[in-house]
Coordinates of C-alpha atoms in Angstrom, one line a residue:
M1 CA 0.0 0.0 0.0
N2 CA 1.3 3.4 -0.8
Y3 CA 1.2 6.4 1.5
Y4 CA -1.5 8.1 -0.6
D5 CA -4.0 5.4 0.1
E6 CA -2.9 5.0 3.7
Y7 CA -3.4 8.8 4.2
Y8 CA -7.0 8.4 3.0
L9 CA -7.7 5.4 5.3
C10 CA -6.4 7.2 8.3
F11 CA -7.7 10.8 7.7
E12 CA -10.7 10.2 5.4
T13 CA -9.3 12.6 2.8
Y14 CA -6.5 12.8 0.4
P15 CA -3.3 14.8 1.0
N16 CA -3.2 18.2 -0.6
A17 CA -0.4 19.4 -2.8
I18 CA 1.6 20.9 0.0
Q19 CA 1.2 17.7 2.2
R20 CA 2.3 15.5 -0.8
D21 CA 5.4 17.7 -1.2
E22 CA 6.2 17.3 2.5
I23 CA 5.7 13.6 2.5
N24 CA 7.8 13.2 -0.7
S25 CA 10.5 15.3 1.0
Y26 CA 10.6 12.8 3.9
I27 CA 11.0 10.0 1.4
D28 CA 13.5 11.7 -0.9
C29 CA 15.6 13.9 1.4
D30 CA 15.4 12.1 4.7
G31 CA 15.4 8.6 3.3
I32 CA 12.4 7.5 5.3
N33 CA 10.6 4.4 3.9
E34 CA 7.0 4.7 2.7
E35 CA 6.1 2.1 5.3
V36 CA 7.4 4.3 8.0
I37 CA 5.3 7.2 6.6
C38 CA 2.3 5.0 6.8
A39 CA 3.1 4.0 10.4
A40 CA 3.1 7.7 11.3
F41 CA -0.3 8.2 9.8
K42 CA -1.6 5.1 11.7
K43 CA -0.2 6.4 14.9
A44 CA -1.8 9.8 14.4
A45 CA -5.1 8.3 13.5
E46 CA -5.1 6.0 16.6
A47 CA -4.6 9.2 18.7
G48 CA -7.5 10.8 17.0
A49 CA -5.3 13.4 15.4
K50 CA -4.9 14.6 11.9
Y51 CA -1.9 15.1 9.5
P52 CA -0.1 17.8 11.6
Y53 CA 0.4 15.2 14.4
A54 CA 1.7 12.7 11.8
R55 CA 4.1 15.5 10.5
S56 CA 5.5 16.0 14.1
I57 CA 6.0 12.3 14.4
L58 CA 7.8 12.2 11.1
N59 CA 9.9 15.2 12.0
N60 CA 10.9 13.5 15.3
W61 CA 11.8 10.3 13.5
A62 CA 13.8 12.1 10.9
K63 CA 15.8 13.9 13.6
K64 CA 16.5 10.5 15.3
G65 CA 17.5 9.0 12.0
I66 CA 14.7 6.5 11.9
K67 CA 14.2 5.3 8.3
T68 CA 12.9 1.8 8.4
I69 CA 10.0 0.1 10.2
E70 CA 12.5 -1.9 12.2
D71 CA 13.9 1.4 13.5
V72 CA 10.4 2.4 14.4
E73 CA 9.9 -0.8 16.4
Y74 CA 13.3 -0.4 18.1
E75 CA 12.4 3.2 19.1
H76 CA 9.0 2.1 20.4
Q77 CA 10.6 -0.6 22.6
N78 CA 13.1 1.9 24.0
F79 CA 10.2 4.3 24.7
L80 CA 8.3 1.6 26.6
A81 CA 11.4 0.6 28.6
K82 CA 12.1 4.2 29.6
K83 CA 8.5 4.7 30.5
Q84 CA 8.5 1.5 32.7
Q85 CA 11.7 2.6 34.3
S86 CA 10.4 6.0 35.1
R87 CA 7.3 4.5 36.7
S88 CA 9.3 2.2 38.9
I89 CA 11.4 5.1 40.0
K90 CA 8.3 7.2 40.9
R91 CA 6.9 4.3 42.9
K92 CA 9.9 4.0 45.0
G93 CA 10.2 7.7 45.6
A94 CA 12.6 9.5 47.8
I95 CA 11.8 9.1 51.5
R96 CA 11.8 12.5 53.1
Q97 CA 13.7 12.7 56.3
E98 CA 13.6 15.7 58.6
L99 CA 16.1 16.5 61.2
L100 CA 14.8 17.0 64.7
P101 CA 16.3 19.4 67.1
D102 CA 18.6 18.0 69.9
W103 CA 16.1 18.8 72.6
F104 CA 13.4 16.6 71.1
D105 CA 15.0 13.4 72.5
E106 CA 15.7 14.9 76.0
K107 CA 13.4 14.0 78.8
P108 CA 11.8 17.0 80.5
K109 CA 12.9 17.8 84.0
N110 CA 10.4 18.4 86.8
L111 CA 7.3 16.9 85.3
D112 CA 5.2 17.4 88.3
K113 CA 1.5 17.5 87.6
P114 CA 0.4 21.1 87.6
T115 CA -2.0 22.0 90.3
L116 CA -4.9 24.3 89.8
K117 CA -5.2 27.1 92.2
I118 CA -8.5 28.7 92.5
V119 CA -8.2 32.3 93.4
G120 CA -11.0 34.2 94.9
K121 CA -13.8 31.7 94.3
N122 CA -15.8 33.2 97.1
N123 CA -15.2 36.7 95.8
Q124 CA -16.5 35.7 92.4
M125 CA -19.6 34.1 93.9
D126 CA -20.2 37.2 96.0
E127 CA -19.9 39.4 92.9
Y128 CA -22.2 37.2 90.9
Q129 CA -24.9 37.2 93.6
R130 CA -24.5 41.0 93.9
L131 CA -25.0 41.5 90.2
M132 CA -28.0 39.1 90.2
E133 CA -29.6 41.1 93.0
M134 CA -29.1 44.4 91.2
R135 CA -30.7 42.9 88.1
R136 CA -33.8 41.7 90.1
K137 CA -34.1 45.1 91.6
N138 CA -33.9 46.8 88.3
K139 CA -36.6 44.5 86.9
L140 CA -38.9 45.2 89.8
G141 CA -38.3 48.9 89.7
S142 CA -39.0 49.4 86.1

């Protein structure tokens, strides 16, 4: 199958003149096989994208020197291996350790239980009663 037909299958339209020139440039100038061009179209279509995404895939592959379908497979395997490796690194993660001050481990001295000291309880009750009495007087007087 040629790239022209594959383009139609993937994008439901035929490439325009500019796109045909770009694709032919990948084949003629970059030495990319037509099978690799078709693979880029399929990859873009699987992602739900159009030709510009396929163009970016082809540009990336051209920069990496990918020219055959075997190169594409090798690149894909490397990508999956790196992805798996990065996932395993993220799972392990760095354990955060914080330094505690020296005094944290020291046992406190004089840990006697605090005692509550009630000051002026009687004075407070007397004041409360006095205020309540004034309130009653004011209510009766008004």
